[in-house]
Amino acid sequence: MKGVILSAGLGSRFGLHTSEEHKLLLRINDRPIIDYTLRSFQKAGIVEVVLVVGFMADRIRGWVGDGSSYGLNVQYAFNPDYKLGNALSLRRAHDFTNDEAFILSMGDHMISSELINNVMEFCPNYQPSVLGVDFNPSLRYAEDVTRVLVGAGERISSIGKHIEKWNGIDSGVFRLSSEIFEVVDEWIGLDKSERYELGDVFAYMISQGGILKSCDISDCYWYDVDTLEDLQHLQTRFIHPDE
């Protein structure tokens, strides 16, 4: 199975820190954020990875290179419209996936190989989309989070940042088939907004009868590095499970 890591965003919530350096190259324990994600993919046995880049793309390419230092084969896809949302970044990975199932992760989510493995191995003969869901999130995720409502049969019936009824949160790690690219194209063709976010893509898919299953990753390590406060927290008290 291949891996897709979305790494194109501005990281605007970091202010001046990301005017001089890419968010994913900011350091925790003297190692850039992107290193932890890449090492977790390698430890999970996924060695073919594409980084979708945009903002400061050359900085990411310059640091990661061909991925050999991580035990990976890293390729790159460039999203020139990186300011318009991460759904457009996923779209750029289509050629790399070669219509095979793949694991998708957000580049700014510190994730463990255990989490990746759980999502990858969830109902291995099951084809529809799967999302790693945390049913026991910490209080820090109470506000700015993509929420999900999971019902019978582990099926997600609702997803979004502002849904009022929910019982879990989106970890940012998915197992997807090539059909997701058709959904993205269809939704972008219909939507007239100025931003194209994955949460909205999956909400649209569900509304059209598509299936998004939940894989319980509540006991796995993950941390969304969304703000400068998140970064500072990790810099003072961080031990990654894959170290």
mmCIF file of C-alpha atoms in Angstrom:
data_model
loop_
_atom_site.group_PDB
_atom_site.id
_atom_site.type_symbol
_atom_site.label_atom_id
_atom_site.label_comp_id
_atom_site.label_asym_id
_atom_site.label_seq_id
_atom_site.Cartn_x
_atom_site.Cartn_y
_atom_site.Cartn_z
ATOM 1 C CA MET A 1 0.000 0.000 0.000
ATOM 2 C CA LYS A 2 1.153 3.547 -0.734
ATOM 3 C CA GLY A 3 1.064 6.662 1.418
ATOM 4 C CA VAL A 4 -0.080 10.193 0.633
ATOM 5 C CA ILE A 5 0.941 13.028 2.960
ATOM 6 C CA LEU A 6 -0.581 16.470 2.465
ATOM 7 C CA SER A 7 2.161 19.050 3.062
ATOM 8 C CA ALA A 8 1.142 22.048 0.978
ATOM 9 C CA GLY A 9 -0.517 24.423 3.439
ATOM 10 C CA LEU A 10 0.621 27.830 4.640
ATOM 11 C CA GLY A 11 0.505 27.156 8.374
ATOM 12 C CA SER A 12 -0.837 30.686 8.774
ATOM 13 C CA ARG A 13 -1.816 30.179 12.416
ATOM 14 C CA PHE A 14 1.897 30.086 13.285
ATOM 15 C CA GLY A 15 2.302 33.745 12.329
ATOM 16 C CA LEU A 16 5.859 34.935 11.724
ATOM 17 C CA HIS A 17 7.269 31.462 12.400
ATOM 18 C CA THR A 18 6.001 30.233 9.038
ATOM 19 C CA SER A 19 6.916 33.379 7.125
ATOM 20 C CA GLU A 20 10.517 32.222 7.400
ATOM 21 C CA GLU A 21 10.181 28.432 7.535
ATOM 22 C CA HIS A 22 7.688 25.787 6.461
ATOM 23 C CA LYS A 23 5.463 24.643 9.304
ATOM 24 C CA LEU A 24 6.481 21.011 8.845
ATOM 25 C CA LEU A 25 10.144 21.915 9.251
ATOM 26 C CA LEU A 26 9.639 23.509 12.661
ATOM 27 C CA ARG A 27 11.441 21.369 15.219
ATOM 28 C CA ILE A 28 10.411 19.208 18.126
ATOM 29 C CA ASN A 29 13.293 17.595 20.020
ATOM 30 C CA ASP A 30 15.682 18.857 17.314
ATOM 31 C CA ARG A 31 13.760 17.066 14.569
ATOM 32 C CA PRO A 32 11.291 18.585 12.065
ATOM 33 C CA ILE A 33 7.625 17.656 12.361
ATOM 34 C CA ILE A 34 7.655 15.957 8.944
ATOM 35 C CA ASP A 35 10.374 13.532 10.101
ATOM 36 C CA TYR A 36 8.061 11.955 12.659
ATOM 37 C CA THR A 37 5.313 11.395 10.106
ATOM 38 C CA LEU A 38 7.678 9.889 7.559
ATOM 39 C CA ARG A 39 9.300 7.584 10.109
ATOM 40 C CA SER A 40 5.877 6.344 11.238
ATOM 41 C CA PHE A 41 4.958 5.462 7.653
ATOM 42 C CA GLN A 42 8.223 3.562 7.277
ATOM 43 C CA LYS A 43 7.710 1.694 10.525
ATOM 44 C CA ALA A 44 4.190 0.775 9.399
ATOM 45 C CA GLY A 45 5.716 -0.831 6.295
ATOM 46 C CA ILE A 46 4.612 1.831 3.803
ATOM 47 C CA VAL A 47 7.712 2.771 1.833
ATOM 48 C CA GLU A 48 6.196 4.335 -1.313
ATOM 49 C CA VAL A 49 5.106 7.841 -0.303
ATOM 50 C CA VAL A 50 4.098 11.005 -2.131
ATOM 51 C CA LEU A 51 4.339 14.399 -0.461
ATOM 52 C CA VAL A 52 1.882 16.890 -1.915
ATOM 53 C CA VAL A 53 3.675 20.215 -1.618
ATOM 54 C CA GLY A 54 2.825 23.836 -2.351
ATOM 55 C CA PHE A 55 3.917 26.557 0.064
ATOM 56 C CA MET A 56 7.738 26.589 0.353
ATOM 57 C CA ALA A 57 7.811 23.406 -1.734
ATOM 58 C CA ASP A 58 11.553 23.667 -2.321
ATOM 59 C CA ARG A 59 12.209 23.718 1.425
ATOM 60 C CA ILE A 60 10.348 20.420 1.888
ATOM 61 C CA ARG A 61 12.038 18.828 -1.125
ATOM 62 C CA GLY A 62 15.421 20.043 0.046
ATOM 63 C CA TRP A 63 15.011 18.507 3.486
ATOM 64 C CA VAL A 64 13.331 15.199 2.654
ATOM 65 C CA GLY A 65 15.018 14.546 -0.693
ATOM 66 C CA ASP A 66 14.268 11.151 -2.200
ATOM 67 C CA GLY A 67 13.370 9.725 1.208
ATOM 68 C CA SER A 68 16.246 7.248 1.326
ATOM 69 C CA SER A 69 17.446 8.569 4.684
ATOM 70 C CA TYR A 70 14.086 7.445 6.125
ATOM 71 C CA GLY A 71 14.081 4.096 4.341
ATOM 72 C CA LEU A 72 11.428 5.407 1.951
ATOM 73 C CA ASN A 73 10.945 6.162 -1.712
ATOM 74 C CA VAL A 74 9.481 9.669 -1.667
ATOM 75 C CA GLN A 75 7.948 11.339 -4.695
ATOM 76 C CA TYR A 76 6.384 14.779 -4.968
ATOM 77 C CA ALA A 77 3.210 16.265 -6.379
ATOM 78 C CA PHE A 78 2.847 20.038 -6.578
ATOM 79 C CA ASN A 79 -0.402 21.864 -5.815
ATOM 80 C CA PRO A 80 -0.210 25.441 -7.134
ATOM 81 C CA ASP A 81 -3.606 26.181 -5.568
ATOM 82 C CA TYR A 82 -2.501 25.313 -2.035
ATOM 83 C CA LYS A 83 -4.230 28.406 -0.608
ATOM 84 C CA LEU A 84 -7.624 27.051 -1.667
ATOM 85 C CA GLY A 85 -7.873 23.975 0.560
ATOM 86 C CA ASN A 86 -6.543 20.461 1.066
ATOM 87 C CA ALA A 87 -9.063 18.743 -1.215
ATOM 88 C CA LEU A 88 -7.125 20.216 -4.137
ATOM 89 C CA SER A 89 -3.928 18.757 -2.677
ATOM 90 C CA LEU A 90 -5.403 15.272 -2.518
ATOM 91 C CA ARG A 91 -6.483 15.649 -6.144
ATOM 92 C CA ARG A 92 -2.819 16.111 -7.135
ATOM 93 C CA ALA A 93 -1.907 12.670 -5.743
ATOM 94 C CA HIS A 94 -4.089 10.716 -8.170
ATOM 95 C CA ASP A 95 -1.336 9.860 -10.656
ATOM 96 C CA PHE A 96 0.884 8.551 -7.867
ATOM 97 C CA THR A 97 -1.696 6.174 -6.386
ATOM 98 C CA ASN A 98 -2.154 4.354 -9.696
ATOM 99 C CA ASP A 99 -5.779 3.578 -8.756
ATOM 100 C CA GLU A 100 -4.684 1.488 -5.767
ATOM 101 C CA ALA A 101 -5.856 1.830 -2.163
ATOM 102 C CA PHE A 102 -3.679 4.185 -0.118
ATOM 103 C CA ILE A 103 -3.220 5.697 3.326
ATOM 104 C CA LEU A 104 -3.766 9.450 3.543
ATOM 105 C CA SER A 105 -2.384 11.578 6.366
ATOM 106 C CA MET A 106 -2.188 15.265 7.118
ATOM 107 C CA GLY A 107 1.431 16.380 7.268
ATOM 108 C CA ASP A 108 0.932 18.378 10.467
ATOM 109 C CA HIS A 109 -0.553 15.470 12.420
ATOM 110 C CA MET A 110 1.979 13.678 14.576
ATOM 111 C CA ILE A 111 0.852 10.076 14.218
ATOM 112 C CA SER A 112 2.117 6.711 15.373
ATOM 113 C CA SER A 113 2.792 3.677 13.203
ATOM 114 C CA GLU A 114 0.247 1.858 15.376
ATOM 115 C CA LEU A 115 -2.450 4.266 14.224
ATOM 116 C CA ILE A 116 -1.472 3.791 10.565
ATOM 117 C CA ASN A 117 -1.465 0.013 10.965
ATOM 118 C CA ASN A 118 -4.872 -0.010 12.620
ATOM 119 C CA VAL A 119 -6.428 1.980 9.770
ATOM 120 C CA MET A 120 -4.568 -0.033 7.137
ATOM 121 C CA GLU A 121 -5.614 -3.401 8.587
ATOM 122 C CA PHE A 122 -9.204 -2.468 9.461
ATOM 123 C CA CYS A 123 -11.479 -4.969 7.654
ATOM 124 C CA PRO A 124 -8.740 -5.707 5.079
ATOM 125 C CA ASN A 125 -11.195 -6.987 2.459
ATOM 126 C CA TYR A 126 -13.424 -3.928 2.863
ATOM 127 C CA GLN A 127 -13.273 -1.486 -0.035
ATOM 128 C CA PRO A 128 -15.088 1.748 0.960
ATOM 129 C CA SER A 129 -13.325 4.629 2.682
ATOM 130 C CA VAL A 130 -12.101 4.307 6.278
ATOM 131 C CA LEU A 131 -11.244 7.072 8.760
ATOM 132 C CA GLY A 132 -9.333 6.721 12.000
ATOM 133 C CA VAL A 133 -11.660 8.122 14.684
ATOM 134 C CA ASP A 134 -10.765 9.101 18.224
ATOM 135 C CA PHE A 135 -13.729 8.493 20.532
ATOM 136 C CA ASN A 136 -11.913 9.792 23.601
ATOM 137 C CA PRO A 137 -10.265 13.064 22.571
ATOM 138 C CA SER A 138 -8.518 15.365 25.008
ATOM 139 C CA LEU A 139 -10.162 18.647 25.971
ATOM 140 C CA ARG A 140 -7.829 20.633 23.750
ATOM 141 C CA TYR A 141 -9.759 19.323 20.750
ATOM 142 C CA ALA A 142 -13.086 20.659 22.002
ATOM 143 C CA GLU A 143 -13.301 23.603 19.571
ATOM 144 C CA ASP A 144 -11.350 23.607 16.312
ATOM 145 C CA VAL A 145 -11.822 20.018 15.254
ATOM 146 C CA THR A 146 -13.486 17.979 12.542
ATOM 147 C CA ARG A 147 -16.233 16.092 14.317
ATOM 148 C CA VAL A 148 -17.853 12.829 13.272
ATOM 149 C CA LEU A 149 -21.035 11.040 14.224
ATOM 150 C CA VAL A 150 -20.629 7.269 14.096
ATOM 151 C CA GLY A 151 -23.675 5.046 14.127
ATOM 152 C CA ALA A 152 -24.480 1.378 13.646
ATOM 153 C CA GLY A 153 -22.016 -0.799 11.807
ATOM 154 C CA GLU A 154 -19.168 1.682 12.429
ATOM 155 C CA ARG A 155 -20.601 3.848 9.660
ATOM 156 C CA ILE A 156 -20.053 7.610 9.816
ATOM 157 C CA SER A 157 -23.342 9.417 9.250
ATOM 158 C CA SER A 158 -22.097 12.984 9.637
ATOM 159 C CA ILE A 159 -18.768 14.835 9.503
ATOM 160 C CA GLY A 160 -17.814 18.492 9.838
ATOM 161 C CA LYS A 161 -16.343 21.145 12.095
ATOM 162 C CA HIS A 162 -19.718 22.543 13.098
ATOM 163 C CA ILE A 163 -22.047 19.564 13.429
ATOM 164 C CA GLU A 164 -23.838 19.694 16.769
ATOM 165 C CA LYS A 165 -24.303 15.970 17.344
ATOM 166 C CA TRP A 166 -21.067 13.986 17.357
ATOM 167 C CA ASN A 167 -19.273 11.206 19.242
ATOM 168 C CA GLY A 168 -15.737 11.213 17.855
ATOM 169 C CA ILE A 169 -13.156 13.300 16.024
ATOM 170 C CA ASP A 170 -11.266 12.940 12.777
ATOM 171 C CA SER A 171 -7.608 11.937 13.313
ATOM 172 C CA GLY A 172 -6.646 12.942 9.776
ATOM 173 C CA VAL A 173 -5.635 9.391 8.773
ATOM 174 C CA PHE A 174 -7.721 7.653 6.109
ATOM 175 C CA ARG A 175 -7.611 4.505 3.999
ATOM 176 C CA LEU A 176 -9.030 5.387 0.612
ATOM 177 C CA SER A 177 -9.672 3.778 -2.752
ATOM 178 C CA SER A 178 -9.341 5.445 -6.145
ATOM 179 C CA GLU A 179 -13.063 6.240 -6.084
ATOM 180 C CA ILE A 180 -12.347 9.174 -3.784
ATOM 181 C CA PHE A 181 -10.856 11.102 -6.709
ATOM 182 C CA GLU A 182 -14.146 10.848 -8.584
ATOM 183 C CA VAL A 183 -15.933 12.211 -5.517
ATOM 184 C CA VAL A 184 -13.462 15.098 -5.212
ATOM 185 C CA ASP A 185 -13.852 16.015 -8.889
ATOM 186 C CA GLU A 186 -17.647 15.826 -8.687
ATOM 187 C CA TRP A 187 -17.831 17.934 -5.557
ATOM 188 C CA ILE A 188 -15.410 20.580 -6.841
ATOM 189 C CA GLY A 189 -17.472 20.781 -10.016
ATOM 190 C CA LEU A 190 -20.594 21.505 -7.974
ATOM 191 C CA ASP A 191 -19.174 23.698 -5.221
ATOM 192 C CA LYS A 192 -18.899 27.447 -5.709
ATOM 193 C CA SER A 193 -16.971 28.294 -2.542
ATOM 194 C CA GLU A 194 -13.473 29.710 -2.423
ATOM 195 C CA ARG A 195 -12.055 26.844 -0.371
ATOM 196 C CA TYR A 196 -12.150 23.115 -0.971
ATOM 197 C CA GLU A 197 -11.649 21.131 2.215
ATOM 198 C CA LEU A 198 -11.625 17.354 2.629
ATOM 199 C CA GLY A 199 -14.178 17.451 5.430
ATOM 200 C CA ASP A 200 -16.666 18.970 2.994
ATOM 201 C CA VAL A 201 -15.800 16.348 0.364
ATOM 202 C CA PHE A 202 -16.605 13.515 2.763
ATOM 203 C CA ALA A 203 -19.770 15.250 3.958
ATOM 204 C CA TYR A 204 -20.875 15.448 0.332
ATOM 205 C CA MET A 205 -19.964 11.803 -0.271
ATOM 206 C CA ILE A 206 -22.048 10.691 2.716
ATOM 207 C CA SER A 207 -24.976 12.840 1.568
ATOM 208 C CA GLN A 208 -24.904 11.008 -1.763
ATOM 209 C CA GLY A 209 -25.073 7.593 -0.097
ATOM 210 C CA GLY A 210 -21.339 6.927 -0.008
ATOM 211 C CA ILE A 211 -19.876 4.900 2.845
ATOM 212 C CA LEU A 212 -17.204 6.183 5.245
ATOM 213 C CA LYS A 213 -16.407 3.685 7.984
ATOM 214 C CA SER A 214 -14.773 4.479 11.320
ATOM 215 C CA CYS A 215 -11.749 2.664 12.693
ATOM 216 C CA ASP A 216 -11.380 3.202 16.450
ATOM 217 C CA ILE A 217 -7.888 4.617 17.080
ATOM 218 C CA SER A 218 -8.678 6.053 20.522
ATOM 219 C CA ASP A 219 -5.775 4.223 22.158
ATOM 220 C CA CYS A 220 -3.209 5.275 19.524
ATOM 221 C CA TYR A 221 -0.904 8.266 19.756
ATOM 222 C CA TRP A 222 -1.639 11.273 17.545
ATOM 223 C CA TYR A 223 -1.388 15.025 17.927
ATOM 224 C CA ASP A 224 -2.599 17.736 15.578
ATOM 225 C CA VAL A 225 0.063 20.464 15.539
ATOM 226 C CA ASP A 226 -2.324 23.241 14.609
ATOM 227 C CA THR A 227 -1.065 26.265 16.548
ATOM 228 C CA LEU A 228 2.091 27.714 18.047
ATOM 229 C CA GLU A 229 0.750 26.645 21.442
ATOM 230 C CA ASP A 230 0.599 23.025 20.214
ATOM 231 C CA LEU A 231 4.190 23.244 19.031
ATOM 232 C CA GLN A 232 5.417 24.709 22.306
ATOM 233 C CA HIS A 233 3.564 22.028 24.261
ATOM 234 C CA LEU A 234 5.297 19.270 22.311
ATOM 235 C CA GLN A 235 8.683 20.946 22.575
ATOM 236 C CA THR A 236 8.536 20.729 26.353
ATOM 237 C CA ARG A 237 6.990 17.305 26.982
ATOM 238 C CA PHE A 238 7.153 15.114 23.919
ATOM 239 C CA ILE A 239 8.114 11.452 23.582
ATOM 240 C CA HIS A 240 7.076 9.878 20.284
ATOM 241 C CA PRO A 241 6.003 6.216 20.521
ATOM 242 C CA ASP A 242 8.026 5.260 17.428
ATOM 243 C CA GLU A 243 11.312 6.619 18.763
#
